PDB file of C-alpha atoms in Angstrom:
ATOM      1  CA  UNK A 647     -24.652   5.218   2.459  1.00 80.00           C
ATOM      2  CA  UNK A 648     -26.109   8.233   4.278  1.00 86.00           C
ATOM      3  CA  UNK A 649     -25.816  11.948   3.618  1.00 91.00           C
ATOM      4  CA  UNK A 650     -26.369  14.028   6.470  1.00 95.00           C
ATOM      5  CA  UNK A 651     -27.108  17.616   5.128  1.00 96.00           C
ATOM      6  CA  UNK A 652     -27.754  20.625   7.532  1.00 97.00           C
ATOM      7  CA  UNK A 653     -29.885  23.565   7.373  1.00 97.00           C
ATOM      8  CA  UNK A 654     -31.497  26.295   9.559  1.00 98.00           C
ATOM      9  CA  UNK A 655     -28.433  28.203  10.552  1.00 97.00           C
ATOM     10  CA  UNK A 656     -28.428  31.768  10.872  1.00 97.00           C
ATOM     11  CA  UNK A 657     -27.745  34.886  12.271  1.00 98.00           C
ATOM     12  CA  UNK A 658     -29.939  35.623  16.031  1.00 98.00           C
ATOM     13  CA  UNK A 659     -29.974  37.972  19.145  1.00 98.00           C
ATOM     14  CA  UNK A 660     -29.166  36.746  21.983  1.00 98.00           C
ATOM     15  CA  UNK A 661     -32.365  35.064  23.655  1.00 98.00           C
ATOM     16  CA  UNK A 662     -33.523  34.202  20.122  1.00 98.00           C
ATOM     17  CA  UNK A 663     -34.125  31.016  19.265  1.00 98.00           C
ATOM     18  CA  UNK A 664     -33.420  28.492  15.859  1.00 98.00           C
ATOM     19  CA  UNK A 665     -34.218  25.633  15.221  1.00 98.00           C
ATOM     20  CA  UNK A 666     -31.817  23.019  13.051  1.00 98.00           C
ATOM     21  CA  UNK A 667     -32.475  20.580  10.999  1.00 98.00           C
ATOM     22  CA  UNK A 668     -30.386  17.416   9.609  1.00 97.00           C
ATOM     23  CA  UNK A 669     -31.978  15.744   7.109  1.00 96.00           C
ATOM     24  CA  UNK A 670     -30.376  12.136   5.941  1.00 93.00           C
ATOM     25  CA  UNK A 671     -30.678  10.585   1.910  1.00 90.00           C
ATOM     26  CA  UNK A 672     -30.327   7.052   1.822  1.00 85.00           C
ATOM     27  CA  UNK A 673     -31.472   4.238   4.192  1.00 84.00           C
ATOM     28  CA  UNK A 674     -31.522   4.108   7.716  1.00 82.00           C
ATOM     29  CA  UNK A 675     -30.965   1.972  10.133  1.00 85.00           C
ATOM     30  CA  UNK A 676     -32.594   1.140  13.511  1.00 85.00           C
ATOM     31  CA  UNK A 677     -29.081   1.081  14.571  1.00 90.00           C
ATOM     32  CA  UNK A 678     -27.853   4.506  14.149  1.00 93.00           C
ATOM     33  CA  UNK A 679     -27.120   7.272  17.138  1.00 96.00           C
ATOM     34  CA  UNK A 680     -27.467  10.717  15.564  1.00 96.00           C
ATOM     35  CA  UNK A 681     -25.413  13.591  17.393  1.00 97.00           C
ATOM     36  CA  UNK A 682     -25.205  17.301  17.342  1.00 98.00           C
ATOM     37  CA  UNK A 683     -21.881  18.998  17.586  1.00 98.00           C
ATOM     38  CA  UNK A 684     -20.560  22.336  17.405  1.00 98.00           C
ATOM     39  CA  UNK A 685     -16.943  24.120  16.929  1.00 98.00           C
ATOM     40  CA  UNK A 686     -16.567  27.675  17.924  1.00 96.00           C
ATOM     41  CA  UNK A 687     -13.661  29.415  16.081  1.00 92.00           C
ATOM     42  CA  UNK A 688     -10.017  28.502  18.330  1.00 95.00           C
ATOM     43  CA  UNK A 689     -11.998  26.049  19.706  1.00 97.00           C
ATOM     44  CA  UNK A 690     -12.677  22.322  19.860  1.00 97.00           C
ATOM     45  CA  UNK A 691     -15.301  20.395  18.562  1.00 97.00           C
ATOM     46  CA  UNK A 692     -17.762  19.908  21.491  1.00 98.00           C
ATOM     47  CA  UNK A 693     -20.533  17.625  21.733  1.00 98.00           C
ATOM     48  CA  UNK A 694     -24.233  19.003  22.156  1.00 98.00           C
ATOM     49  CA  UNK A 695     -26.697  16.505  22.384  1.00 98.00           C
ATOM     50  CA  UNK A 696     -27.758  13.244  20.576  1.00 98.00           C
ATOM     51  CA  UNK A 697     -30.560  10.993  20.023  1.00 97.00           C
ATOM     52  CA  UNK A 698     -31.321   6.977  19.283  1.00 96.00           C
ATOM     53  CA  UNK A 699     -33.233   6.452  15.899  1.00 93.00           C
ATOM     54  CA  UNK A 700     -35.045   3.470  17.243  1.00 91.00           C
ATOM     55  CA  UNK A 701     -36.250   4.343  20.934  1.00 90.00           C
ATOM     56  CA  UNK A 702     -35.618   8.204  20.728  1.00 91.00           C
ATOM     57  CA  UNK A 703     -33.638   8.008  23.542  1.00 95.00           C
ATOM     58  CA  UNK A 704     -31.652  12.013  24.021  1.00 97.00           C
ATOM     59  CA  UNK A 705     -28.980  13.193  25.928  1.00 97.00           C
ATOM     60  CA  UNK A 706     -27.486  16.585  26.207  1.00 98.00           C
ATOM     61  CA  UNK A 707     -24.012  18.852  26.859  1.00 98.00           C
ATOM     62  CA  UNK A 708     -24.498  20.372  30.285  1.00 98.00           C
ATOM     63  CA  UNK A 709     -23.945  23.624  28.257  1.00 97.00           C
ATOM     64  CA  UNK A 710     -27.517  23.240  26.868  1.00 98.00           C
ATOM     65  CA  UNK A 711     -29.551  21.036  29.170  1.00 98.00           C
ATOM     66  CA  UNK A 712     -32.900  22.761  29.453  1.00 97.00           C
ATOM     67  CA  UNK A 713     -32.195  25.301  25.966  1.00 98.00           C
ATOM     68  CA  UNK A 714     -31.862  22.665  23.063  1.00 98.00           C
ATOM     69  CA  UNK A 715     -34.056  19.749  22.314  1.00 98.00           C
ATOM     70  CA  UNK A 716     -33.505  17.322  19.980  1.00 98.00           C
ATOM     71  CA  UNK A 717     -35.854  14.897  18.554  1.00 97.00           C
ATOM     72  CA  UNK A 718     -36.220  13.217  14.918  1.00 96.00           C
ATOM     73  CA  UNK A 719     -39.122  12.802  12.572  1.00 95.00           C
ATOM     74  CA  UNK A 720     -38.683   8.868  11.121  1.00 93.00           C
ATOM     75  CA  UNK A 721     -41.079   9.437   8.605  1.00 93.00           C
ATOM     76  CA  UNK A 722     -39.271  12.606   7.126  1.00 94.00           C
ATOM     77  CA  UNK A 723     -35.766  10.931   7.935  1.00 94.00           C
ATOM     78  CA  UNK A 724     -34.986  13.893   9.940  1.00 96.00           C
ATOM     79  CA  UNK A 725     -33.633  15.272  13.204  1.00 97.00           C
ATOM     80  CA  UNK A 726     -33.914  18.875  14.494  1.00 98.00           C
ATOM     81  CA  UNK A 727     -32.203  20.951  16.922  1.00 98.00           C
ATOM     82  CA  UNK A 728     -34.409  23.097  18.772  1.00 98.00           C
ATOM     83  CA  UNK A 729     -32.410  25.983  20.308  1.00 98.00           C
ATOM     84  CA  UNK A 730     -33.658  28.538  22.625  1.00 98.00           C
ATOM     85  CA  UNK A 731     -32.390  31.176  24.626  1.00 98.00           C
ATOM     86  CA  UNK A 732     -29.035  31.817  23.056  1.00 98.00           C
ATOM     87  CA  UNK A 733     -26.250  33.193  24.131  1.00 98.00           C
ATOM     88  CA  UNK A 734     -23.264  34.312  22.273  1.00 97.00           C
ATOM     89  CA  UNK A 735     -21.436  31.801  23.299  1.00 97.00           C
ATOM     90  CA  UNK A 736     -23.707  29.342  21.158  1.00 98.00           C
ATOM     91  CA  UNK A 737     -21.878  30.869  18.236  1.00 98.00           C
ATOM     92  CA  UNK A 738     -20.552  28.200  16.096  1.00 98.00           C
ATOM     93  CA  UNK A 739     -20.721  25.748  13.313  1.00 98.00           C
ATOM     94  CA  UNK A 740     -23.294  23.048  13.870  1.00 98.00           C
ATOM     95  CA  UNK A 741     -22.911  19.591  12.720  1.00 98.00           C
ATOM     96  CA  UNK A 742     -24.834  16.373  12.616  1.00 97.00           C
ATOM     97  CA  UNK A 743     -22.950  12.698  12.731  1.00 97.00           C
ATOM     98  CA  UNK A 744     -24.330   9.480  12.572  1.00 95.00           C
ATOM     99  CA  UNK A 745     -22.833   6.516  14.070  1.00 95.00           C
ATOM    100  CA  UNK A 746     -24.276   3.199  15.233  1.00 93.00           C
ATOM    101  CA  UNK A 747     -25.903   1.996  19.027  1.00 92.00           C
ATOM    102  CA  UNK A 748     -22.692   1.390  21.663  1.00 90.00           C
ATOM    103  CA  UNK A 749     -20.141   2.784  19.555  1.00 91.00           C
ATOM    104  CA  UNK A 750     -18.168   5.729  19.349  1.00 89.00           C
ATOM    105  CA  UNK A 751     -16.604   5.843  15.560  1.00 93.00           C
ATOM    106  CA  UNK A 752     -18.787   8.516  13.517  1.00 93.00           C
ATOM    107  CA  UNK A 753     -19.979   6.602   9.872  1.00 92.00           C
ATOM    108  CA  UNK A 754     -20.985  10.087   8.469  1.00 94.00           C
ATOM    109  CA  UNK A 755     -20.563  13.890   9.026  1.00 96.00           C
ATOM    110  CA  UNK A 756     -22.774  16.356   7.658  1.00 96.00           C
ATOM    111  CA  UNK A 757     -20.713  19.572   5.940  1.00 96.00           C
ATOM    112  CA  UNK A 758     -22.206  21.971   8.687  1.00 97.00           C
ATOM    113  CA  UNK A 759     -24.581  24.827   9.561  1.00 98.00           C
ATOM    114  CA  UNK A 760     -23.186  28.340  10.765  1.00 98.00           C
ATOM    115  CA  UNK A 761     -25.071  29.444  14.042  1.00 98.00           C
ATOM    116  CA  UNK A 762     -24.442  33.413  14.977  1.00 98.00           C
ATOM    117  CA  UNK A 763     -25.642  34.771  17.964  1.00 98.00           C
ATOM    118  CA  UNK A 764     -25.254  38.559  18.640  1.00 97.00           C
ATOM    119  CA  UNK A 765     -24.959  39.988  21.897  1.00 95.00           C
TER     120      UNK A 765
END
């Protein structure tokens, strides 16, 4: 069982940056994909980038390519979300999921971190 549990939210200008972070209790696995995702209010849940425990492998939302980075610290069974240059239409709730290599069924959700970004 893993917990994911997000921090680092908060309240930014716009062309601020934050930086998340998603820490996970319990053990691991060389197998797990852990994703970023975000739901403005009215809107869908939208993907923003994920990376590969094992190889570190990233990929990103076209929204953010070149603003967020994400990477993970094995040691400190962690993975952050570096954001910069927001824009106020960054607002939302950020999540972290965890699922495993080549599939697309989430095992766990973290409960979420609010991300404001004034104009």
């Amino acid at each position: 069982q893993v917990q994911p549990v997000e921090s680092g939210g908060g309240l930014v200008q716009a062309g601020g940056s934050l930086r998340l972070s998603c820490a996970l209790s319990g053990r691991t696995s060389n197998s797990y994909v852990m994703d970023w995702f975000r739901q403005a209010p009215g809107k869908e849940r939208e993907f923003v980038a994920s990376i590969t425990w094992i190889g570190g492998g990233t990929s990103y939302a076209d929204s953010v390519k070149g603003r967020f980075t994400i990477s993970r610290d094995r040691a400190k069974n962690t993975v952050y979300l570096q954001m910069n240059s927001l824009k106020p239409q960054d607002t939302a709730v950020y999540y972290c999921a965890v699922r495993k290599l080549g599939l697309t069924e989430y095992d766990y959700w973290g409960q979420g971190t609010q991300v404001t970004v004034s104009p």
